[in-house]
Amino acid sequence: MLTLKKENHVFEALGNKSFFKLICGASFTDNVLVENLSFIFTLAGAHVIDLAPHADIVIAAKNGVEKAIEFGKKDKRFKYNLKPPLLMASIQLDLDPHFRKVEVDRNLCDVCGACVKVCPTEAFKINENEGVKDFIYNKERCYGCGICPSYCHVKALNMTEVKMDPYNTLNDMLLLGLKSIEFHFGKNYLRIREIWDKIKDLVKKLELVSFSLGSGLLSDIEIKDAARLCFELAGSNIILQCDGIPMSGGRSNAGKNGHNNDELSLHVAKLIEEEKMPVYLQIAGGTTEFSFDNVKNSGLPVNGIAVGSYARKLLIPYLNDIYSDQNFSSAFRIARSLVQSSAVSGNYN
Ligand code: SF4
Ligand code: SF4
């Protein structure tokens, strides 16, 4: 069992159940948008920002955090005590839906435009010049939500796995100065035990470790087994991320029936809570600004929420030009209201 450091504002937020994590996306590799998301959510007070495990993405997030801290020092509107969030990278231990991207078969695509309308991060664009349509796919923006393939009538869109070596990736993230990692193992939670001896000395260097447990990937019994295994290997200061429907916050109905969106993640939280382990529980997968209220109504001891697809979808219109006054105001208002939803709901203090 590991002993991880506990003295910082992140653990304070977990302890008082007001923890907020922004998920940029384990496969989201758009440097500019990651920098700007990190900038605005640092100003908004996020405790952790979760990233794809790539050097350029980590550097982009660090830039965003640094710019926010400098911005906060100079701008009188930021009277509250701005603390830099902990940057976390997501690492894949086995096949997991968070690690994939769509591929386009351009031989099949007839540029119908259906996918353009449904992608939450505007990964597709069609340019038209003198009657000739040009289909543009910005692969960096795809975070693998899986929405678009079912809208393509010629089956030109297919999900493909993003592969990585967990040990080398973890080592790379440590060399970049990261202190926090989230592990994903999809259906194969026993993979953690297989790999633990190899990675545990690297894990000891971290301040915060999270494990993502998905409701659609594991049975109720497996969720309990997986949670016990994470605790047995990594100890009591870990976060267990209770994932509802991964990456579903970008769907068109997300946030519209907000009081029902978190049922699956809260079900995972309830199963883990029954095991009575001293770990932190945090929900994700379809979370919105209603999620803290849903936690409150559930009566479960959930320590915080993570918001990913929903936040990106709301903010995407402002992210390319975040420093214009109008875009900044709109983006900050959205980010701050998400981070503060715990305070607004009166859930925690
Ligand atoms: S809809 Fe989802 S899977 Fe398709 S390109 Fe956009 S982010 Fe990727
Ligand atoms: S939905 Fe399919 S055919 Fe239509 S533009 Fe997208 S990839 Fe091309």
GROMACS .gro file of C-alpha atoms and ligand atoms in nm:
model
  365
    1MET     CA    1   0.000   0.000   0.000
    2LEU     CA    2   0.125   0.348  -0.085
    3THR     CA    3   0.133   0.659   0.127
    4LEU     CA    4   0.065   0.963  -0.084
    5LYS     CA    5   0.102   1.324   0.029
    6LYS     CA    6  -0.217   1.486   0.151
    7GLU     CA    7  -0.137   1.846   0.233
    8ASN     CA    8  -0.282   2.066  -0.041
    9HIS     CA    9  -0.600   2.241  -0.155
   10VAL     CA   10  -0.695   1.943  -0.371
   11PHE     CA   11  -0.725   1.712  -0.071
   12GLU     CA   12  -0.899   1.990   0.120
   13ALA     CA   13  -1.166   2.007  -0.154
   14LEU     CA   14  -1.198   1.628  -0.154
   15GLY     CA   15  -1.232   1.635   0.223
   16ASN     CA   16  -1.507   1.894   0.222
   17LYS     CA   17  -1.677   1.735  -0.079
   18SER     CA   18  -1.647   2.032  -0.314
   19PHE     CA   19  -1.385   1.879  -0.546
   20PHE     CA   20  -1.409   1.971  -0.916
   21LYS     CA   21  -1.206   1.817  -1.198
   22LEU     CA   22  -1.209   1.938  -1.557
   23ILE     CA   23  -1.156   1.652  -1.800
   24CYS     CA   24  -0.991   1.778  -2.117
   25GLY     CA   25  -1.012   1.421  -2.248
   26ALA     CA   26  -0.778   1.121  -2.250
   27SER     CA   27  -0.770   1.136  -2.632
   28PHE     CA   28  -0.824   1.509  -2.681
   29THR     CA   29  -0.503   1.638  -2.839
   30ASP     CA   30  -0.581   1.990  -2.958
   31ASN     CA   31  -0.302   2.197  -2.797
   32VAL     CA   32  -0.470   2.534  -2.839
   33LEU     CA   33  -0.800   2.424  -2.692
   34VAL     CA   34  -0.629   2.240  -2.403
   35GLU     CA   35  -0.427   2.553  -2.321
   36ASN     CA   36  -0.737   2.771  -2.330
   37LEU     CA   37  -0.948   2.524  -2.129
   38SER     CA   38  -0.670   2.508  -1.869
   39PHE     CA   39  -0.653   2.889  -1.863
   40ILE     CA   40  -1.023   2.944  -1.808
   41PHE     CA   41  -1.074   2.657  -1.560
   42THR     CA   42  -0.775   2.765  -1.353
   43LEU     CA   43  -0.936   3.107  -1.321
   44ALA     CA   44  -1.266   2.937  -1.244
   45GLY     CA   45  -1.108   2.744  -0.955
   46ALA     CA   46  -1.090   2.381  -1.079
   47HIS     CA   47  -0.887   2.158  -0.845
   48VAL     CA   48  -0.759   1.912  -1.106
   49ILE     CA   49  -0.731   1.922  -1.486
   50ASP     CA   50  -0.721   1.583  -1.657
   51LEU     CA   51  -0.523   1.550  -1.981
   52ALA     CA   52  -0.422   1.318  -2.261
   53PRO     CA   53  -0.078   1.175  -2.175
   54HIS     CA   54   0.126   1.358  -2.438
   55ALA     CA   55   0.416   1.594  -2.380
   56ASP     CA   56   0.276   1.874  -2.597
   57ILE     CA   57  -0.062   1.853  -2.423
   58VAL     CA   58   0.098   1.871  -2.077
   59ILE     CA   59   0.304   2.170  -2.190
   60ALA     CA   60  -0.007   2.337  -2.335
   61ALA     CA   61  -0.195   2.285  -2.006
   62LYS     CA   62   0.099   2.421  -1.805
   63ASN     CA   63   0.103   2.730  -2.028
   64GLY     CA   64  -0.270   2.778  -1.973
   65VAL     CA   65  -0.232   2.749  -1.595
   66GLU     CA   66   0.064   2.991  -1.587
   67LYS     CA   67  -0.120   3.245  -1.800
   68ALA     CA   68  -0.422   3.221  -1.570
   69ILE     CA   69  -0.215   3.279  -1.258
   70GLU     CA   70  -0.050   3.586  -1.414
   71PHE     CA   71  -0.387   3.709  -1.543
   72GLY     CA   72  -0.542   3.662  -1.198
   73LYS     CA   73  -0.270   3.866  -1.030
   74LYS     CA   74  -0.333   4.165  -1.256
   75ASP     CA   75  -0.711   4.161  -1.284
   76LYS     CA   76  -0.908   4.306  -0.995
   77ARG     CA   77  -1.205   4.078  -1.066
   78PHE     CA   78  -1.009   3.781  -0.925
   79LYS     CA   79  -1.018   3.867  -0.563
   80TYR     CA   80  -1.045   3.508  -0.448
   81ASN     CA   81  -0.732   3.314  -0.377
   82LEU     CA   82  -0.630   3.157  -0.707
   83LYS     CA   83  -0.454   2.825  -0.662
   84PRO     CA   84  -0.304   2.629  -0.951
   85PRO     CA   85  -0.486   2.304  -1.024
   86LEU     CA   86  -0.306   1.973  -1.013
   87LEU     CA   87  -0.247   1.847  -1.366
   88MET     CA   88  -0.342   1.481  -1.409
   89ALA     CA   89  -0.276   1.255  -1.709
   90SER     CA   90  -0.498   0.963  -1.802
   91ILE     CA   91  -0.315   0.639  -1.876
   92GLN     CA   92  -0.458   0.330  -2.038
   93LEU     CA   93  -0.377  -0.006  -1.879
   94ASP     CA   94  -0.602  -0.204  -2.113
   95LEU     CA   95  -0.857  -0.150  -2.390
   96ASP     CA   96  -1.079   0.137  -2.277
   97PRO     CA   97  -1.328   0.361  -2.462
   98HIS     CA   98  -1.156   0.681  -2.344
   99PHE     CA   99  -0.859   0.595  -2.567
  100ARG     CA  100  -0.983   0.604  -2.922
  101LYS     CA  101  -1.036   0.835  -3.214
  102VAL     CA  102  -1.247   0.826  -3.524
  103GLU     CA  103  -1.088   0.755  -3.864
  104VAL     CA  104  -1.244   0.876  -4.188
  105ASP     CA  105  -1.251   0.665  -4.504
  106ARG     CA  106  -1.237   0.942  -4.761
  107ASN     CA  107  -1.311   0.697  -5.043
  108LEU     CA  108  -1.656   0.644  -4.895
  109CYS     CA  109  -1.736   0.995  -4.771
  110ASP     CA  110  -1.980   1.184  -4.998
  111VAL     CA  111  -1.952   1.507  -4.791
  112CYS     CA  112  -2.315   1.491  -4.679
  113GLY     CA  113  -2.239   1.694  -4.364
  114ALA     CA  114  -2.428   1.479  -4.112
  115CYS     CA  115  -2.121   1.430  -3.889
  116VAL     CA  116  -2.048   1.805  -3.889
  117LYS     CA  117  -2.376   1.870  -3.707
  118VAL     CA  118  -2.327   1.614  -3.429
  119CYS     CA  119  -1.962   1.643  -3.322
  120PRO     CA  120  -1.951   1.823  -2.986
  121THR     CA  121  -1.599   1.961  -3.047
  122GLU     CA  122  -1.647   2.069  -3.410
  123ALA     CA  123  -1.387   1.821  -3.536
  124PHE     CA  124  -1.540   1.825  -3.885
  125LYS     CA  125  -1.584   2.113  -4.126
  126ILE     CA  126  -1.696   2.145  -4.487
  127ASN     CA  127  -1.548   2.423  -4.698
  128GLU     CA  128  -1.723   2.502  -5.023
  129ASN     CA  129  -1.545   2.674  -5.309
  130GLU     CA  130  -1.710   2.727  -5.649
  131GLY     CA  131  -1.947   2.439  -5.588
  132VAL     CA  132  -1.668   2.200  -5.478
  133LYS     CA  133  -1.703   2.073  -5.122
  134ASP     CA  134  -1.393   1.998  -4.917
  135PHE     CA  135  -1.433   1.777  -4.608
  136ILE     CA  136  -1.192   1.867  -4.327
  137TYR     CA  137  -1.130   1.644  -4.025
  138ASN     CA  138  -0.932   1.794  -3.736
  139LYS     CA  139  -0.827   1.470  -3.568
  140GLU     CA  140  -0.674   1.646  -3.265
  141ARG     CA  141  -1.022   1.755  -3.165
  142CYS     CA  142  -1.169   1.404  -3.162
  143TYR     CA  143  -1.188   1.269  -2.808
  144GLY     CA  144  -1.353   0.940  -2.903
  145CYS     CA  145  -1.711   0.997  -2.785
  146GLY     CA  146  -1.838   0.758  -3.054
  147ILE     CA  147  -2.139   0.970  -3.154
  148CYS     CA  148  -2.060   1.038  -3.521
  149PRO     CA  149  -2.024   0.687  -3.675
  150SER     CA  150  -2.393   0.611  -3.632
  151TYR     CA  151  -2.482   0.928  -3.828
  152CYS     CA  152  -2.269   0.837  -4.132
  153HIS     CA  153  -2.492   0.675  -4.394
  154VAL     CA  154  -2.198   0.531  -4.591
  155LYS     CA  155  -2.006   0.395  -4.289
  156ALA     CA  156  -1.705   0.616  -4.358
  157LEU     CA  157  -1.642   0.678  -3.987
  158ASN     CA  158  -1.486   0.411  -3.768
  159MET     CA  159  -1.353   0.419  -3.414
  160THR     CA  160  -0.990   0.312  -3.372
  161GLU     CA  161  -0.803   0.242  -3.052
  162VAL     CA  162  -0.521   0.471  -2.934
  163LYS     CA  163  -0.247   0.238  -2.805
  164MET     CA  164   0.017   0.318  -2.543
  165ASP     CA  165   0.271   0.151  -2.320
  166PRO     CA  166   0.160   0.226  -1.960
  167TYR     CA  167   0.506   0.208  -1.798
  168ASN     CA  168   0.679   0.433  -2.051
  169THR     CA  169   0.386   0.674  -2.059
  170LEU     CA  170   0.382   0.702  -1.679
  171ASN     CA  171   0.758   0.756  -1.678
  172ASP     CA  172   0.725   1.028  -1.944
  173MET     CA  173   0.455   1.205  -1.742
  174LEU     CA  174   0.673   1.200  -1.430
  175LEU     CA  175   0.967   1.342  -1.625
  176LEU     CA  176   0.737   1.626  -1.733
  177GLY     CA  177   0.672   1.700  -1.366
  178LEU     CA  178   0.318   1.564  -1.334
  179LYS     CA  179   0.215   1.459  -0.984
  180SER     CA  180  -0.117   1.297  -1.063
  181ILE     CA  181  -0.236   1.010  -1.282
  182GLU     CA  182  -0.568   0.844  -1.357
  183PHE     CA  183  -0.558   0.479  -1.464
  184HIS     CA  184  -0.814   0.329  -1.701
  185PHE     CA  185  -0.845  -0.045  -1.754
  186GLY     CA  186  -1.180  -0.087  -1.934
  187LYS     CA  187  -1.322  -0.432  -1.862
  188ASN     CA  188  -0.994  -0.590  -1.754
  189TYR     CA  189  -0.951  -0.467  -1.397
  190LEU     CA  190  -0.723  -0.760  -1.313
  191ARG     CA  191  -0.469  -0.590  -1.540
  192ILE     CA  192  -0.391  -0.354  -1.247
  193ARG     CA  193  -0.258  -0.646  -1.043
  194GLU     CA  194  -0.058  -0.780  -1.339
  195ILE     CA  195   0.117  -0.449  -1.398
  196TRP     CA  196   0.141  -0.314  -1.042
  197ASP     CA  197   0.485  -0.455  -0.956
  198LYS     CA  198   0.625  -0.293  -1.265
  199ILE     CA  199   0.475   0.054  -1.206
  200LYS     CA  200   0.446   0.085  -0.829
  201ASP     CA  201   0.783   0.257  -0.777
  202LEU     CA  202   0.678   0.521  -1.028
  203VAL     CA  203   0.333   0.554  -0.866
  204LYS     CA  204   0.503   0.624  -0.531
  205LYS     CA  205   0.633   0.950  -0.676
  206LEU     CA  206   0.280   1.081  -0.732
  207GLU     CA  207   0.067   1.297  -0.504
  208LEU     CA  208  -0.270   1.182  -0.631
  209VAL     CA  209  -0.383   0.860  -0.801
  210SER     CA  210  -0.723   0.801  -0.950
  211PHE     CA  211  -0.880   0.489  -1.101
  212SER     CA  212  -1.174   0.506  -1.341
  213LEU     CA  213  -1.442   0.237  -1.300
  214GLY     CA  214  -1.708   0.231  -1.572
  215SER     CA  215  -2.065   0.118  -1.515
  216GLY     CA  216  -2.116  -0.005  -1.871
  217LEU     CA  217  -1.790  -0.201  -1.867
  218LEU     CA  218  -1.810  -0.393  -1.539
  219SER     CA  219  -2.086  -0.585  -1.362
  220ASP     CA  220  -2.187  -0.480  -1.011
  221ILE     CA  221  -1.974  -0.759  -0.860
  222GLU     CA  222  -1.676  -0.661  -1.077
  223ILE     CA  223  -1.708  -0.295  -0.974
  224LYS     CA  224  -1.681  -0.395  -0.609
  225ASP     CA  225  -1.388  -0.632  -0.681
  226ALA     CA  226  -1.208  -0.368  -0.887
  227ALA     CA  227  -1.256  -0.102  -0.618
  228ARG     CA  228  -1.118  -0.335  -0.350
  229LEU     CA  229  -0.820  -0.418  -0.569
  230CYS     CA  230  -0.739  -0.049  -0.632
  231PHE     CA  231  -0.755   0.017  -0.258
  232GLU     CA  232  -0.546  -0.292  -0.174
  233LEU     CA  233  -0.269  -0.185  -0.413
  234ALA     CA  234  -0.273   0.194  -0.397
  235GLY     CA  235  -0.403   0.278  -0.051
  236SER     CA  236  -0.649   0.515   0.106
  237ASN     CA  237  -0.575   0.850  -0.055
  238ILE     CA  238  -0.694   0.745  -0.398
  239ILE     CA  239  -0.989   0.871  -0.598
  240LEU     CA  240  -1.222   0.613  -0.744
  241GLN     CA  241  -1.389   0.774  -1.043
  242CYS     CA  242  -1.741   0.634  -1.075
  243ASP     CA  243  -1.803   0.657  -1.449
  244GLY     CA  244  -2.161   0.658  -1.574
  245ILE     CA  245  -2.175   0.670  -1.954
  246PRO     CA  246  -1.824   0.779  -2.053
  247MET     CA  247  -1.805   1.094  -2.266
  248SER     CA  248  -2.185   1.129  -2.286
  249GLY     CA  249  -2.196   1.493  -2.174
  250GLY     CA  250  -2.158   1.606  -2.535
  251ARG     CA  251  -2.485   1.447  -2.644
  252SER     CA  252  -2.766   1.679  -2.746
  253ASN     CA  253  -2.981   1.592  -2.442
  254ALA     CA  254  -2.703   1.642  -2.182
  255GLY     CA  255  -2.797   1.898  -1.921
  256LYS     CA  256  -3.156   1.919  -2.044
  257ASN     CA  257  -3.288   1.649  -1.814
  258GLY     CA  258  -3.005   1.705  -1.569
  259HIS     CA  259  -3.173   1.548  -1.273
  260ASN     CA  260  -3.154   1.202  -1.432
  261ASN     CA  261  -2.812   1.207  -1.596
  262ASP     CA  262  -2.609   1.075  -1.308
  263GLU     CA  263  -2.800   0.761  -1.218
  264LEU     CA  264  -2.535   0.521  -1.348
  265SER     CA  265  -2.237   0.696  -1.191
  266LEU     CA  266  -2.421   0.722  -0.861
  267HIS     CA  267  -2.501   0.352  -0.885
  268VAL     CA  268  -2.126   0.282  -0.910
  269ALA     CA  269  -2.066   0.514  -0.612
  270LYS     CA  270  -2.328   0.328  -0.409
  271LEU     CA  271  -2.169  -0.010  -0.485
  272ILE     CA  272  -1.826   0.114  -0.379
  273GLU     CA  273  -1.962   0.291  -0.072
  274GLU     CA  274  -2.104  -0.041   0.048
  275GLU     CA  275  -1.747  -0.171   0.070
  276LYS     CA  276  -1.674   0.092   0.341
  277MET     CA  277  -1.320   0.177   0.227
  278PRO     CA  278  -1.144   0.504   0.312
  279VAL     CA  279  -1.120   0.627  -0.047
  280TYR     CA  280  -1.250   0.937  -0.225
  281LEU     CA  281  -1.547   0.892  -0.458
  282GLN     CA  282  -1.593   1.117  -0.758
  283ILE     CA  283  -1.853   1.085  -1.031
  284ALA     CA  284  -1.807   1.140  -1.408
  285GLY     CA  285  -1.960   1.030  -1.739
  286GLY     CA  286  -2.257   1.251  -1.831
  287THR     CA  287  -2.202   1.504  -1.550
  288THR     CA  288  -2.344   1.856  -1.582
  289GLU     CA  289  -2.410   2.155  -1.357
  290PHE     CA  290  -2.693   1.948  -1.204
  291SER     CA  291  -2.462   1.674  -1.082
  292PHE     CA  292  -2.383   1.819  -0.741
  293ASP     CA  293  -2.757   1.843  -0.676
  294ASN     CA  294  -2.798   1.483  -0.788
  295VAL     CA  295  -2.523   1.380  -0.546
  296LYS     CA  296  -2.693   1.570  -0.268
  297ASN     CA  297  -3.027   1.405  -0.339
  298SER     CA  298  -2.864   1.062  -0.346
  299GLY     CA  299  -2.732   1.100   0.010
  300LEU     CA  300  -2.412   0.921  -0.096
  301PRO     CA  301  -2.072   1.031   0.040
  302VAL     CA  302  -1.940   1.149  -0.296
  303ASN     CA  303  -1.642   1.384  -0.267
  304GLY     CA  304  -1.666   1.558  -0.601
  305ILE     CA  305  -1.746   1.561  -0.969
  306ALA     CA  306  -1.552   1.565  -1.295
  307VAL     CA  307  -1.699   1.730  -1.602
  308GLY     CA  308  -1.558   1.671  -1.950
  309SER     CA  309  -1.765   1.649  -2.267
  310TYR     CA  310  -2.037   1.878  -2.134
  311ALA     CA  311  -1.787   2.152  -2.043
  312ARG     CA  312  -1.610   2.130  -2.378
  313LYS     CA  313  -1.938   2.144  -2.566
  314LEU     CA  314  -2.052   2.455  -2.380
  315LEU     CA  315  -1.716   2.629  -2.418
  316ILE     CA  316  -1.617   2.536  -2.772
  317PRO     CA  317  -1.766   2.853  -2.932
  318TYR     CA  318  -1.533   3.069  -2.720
  319LEU     CA  319  -1.211   2.870  -2.701
  320ASN     CA  320  -1.037   2.968  -3.025
  321ASP     CA  321  -1.026   3.333  -2.925
  322ILE     CA  322  -1.045   3.321  -2.546
  323TYR     CA  323  -0.879   3.660  -2.487
  324SER     CA  324  -1.141   3.873  -2.659
  325ASP     CA  325  -1.346   4.045  -2.387
  326GLN     CA  326  -1.678   3.898  -2.494
  327ASN     CA  327  -1.550   3.541  -2.532
  328PHE     CA  328  -1.361   3.559  -2.206
  329SER     CA  329  -1.666   3.679  -2.013
  330SER     CA  330  -1.894   3.409  -2.157
  331ALA     CA  331  -1.638   3.129  -2.113
  332PHE     CA  332  -1.551   3.233  -1.759
  333ARG     CA  333  -1.917   3.258  -1.658
  334ILE     CA  334  -1.982   2.901  -1.782
  335ALA     CA  335  -1.666   2.754  -1.628
  336ARG     CA  336  -1.717   2.929  -1.296
  337SER     CA  337  -2.080   2.818  -1.272
  338LEU     CA  338  -1.975   2.456  -1.334
  339VAL     CA  339  -1.697   2.468  -1.073
  340GLN     CA  340  -1.919   2.649  -0.827
  341SER     CA  341  -2.224   2.430  -0.876
  342SER     CA  342  -2.147   2.271  -0.538
  343ALA     CA  343  -2.166   2.609  -0.366
  344VAL     CA  344  -2.467   2.721  -0.570
  345SER     CA  345  -2.657   2.406  -0.482
  346GLY     CA  346  -2.579   2.461  -0.116
  347ASN     CA  347  -2.455   2.105  -0.110
  348TYR     CA  348  -2.128   2.145   0.069
  349ASN     CA  349  -1.932   2.401   0.260
  350SF4     S1  350  -1.839   1.305  -3.268
  350SF4    FE1  351  -1.707   1.220  -3.108
  350SF4     S2  352  -1.606   1.044  -3.209
  350SF4    FE2  353  -1.688   1.175  -3.371
  350SF4     S3  354  -1.516   1.315  -3.425
  350SF4    FE3  355  -1.645   1.420  -3.273
  350SF4     S4  356  -1.544   1.369  -3.079
  350SF4    FE4  357  -1.469   1.221  -3.229
  351SF4     S1  358  -2.142   1.169  -4.225
  351SF4    FE1  359  -2.004   1.031  -4.340
  351SF4     S2  360  -2.046   1.077  -4.554
  351SF4    FE2  361  -2.133   1.246  -4.435
  351SF4     S3  362  -1.968   1.401  -4.431
  351SF4    FE3  363  -1.945   1.275  -4.248
  351SF4     S4  364  -1.797   1.114  -4.305
  351SF4    FE4  365  -1.873   1.205  -4.492
   0.00000   0.00000   0.00000
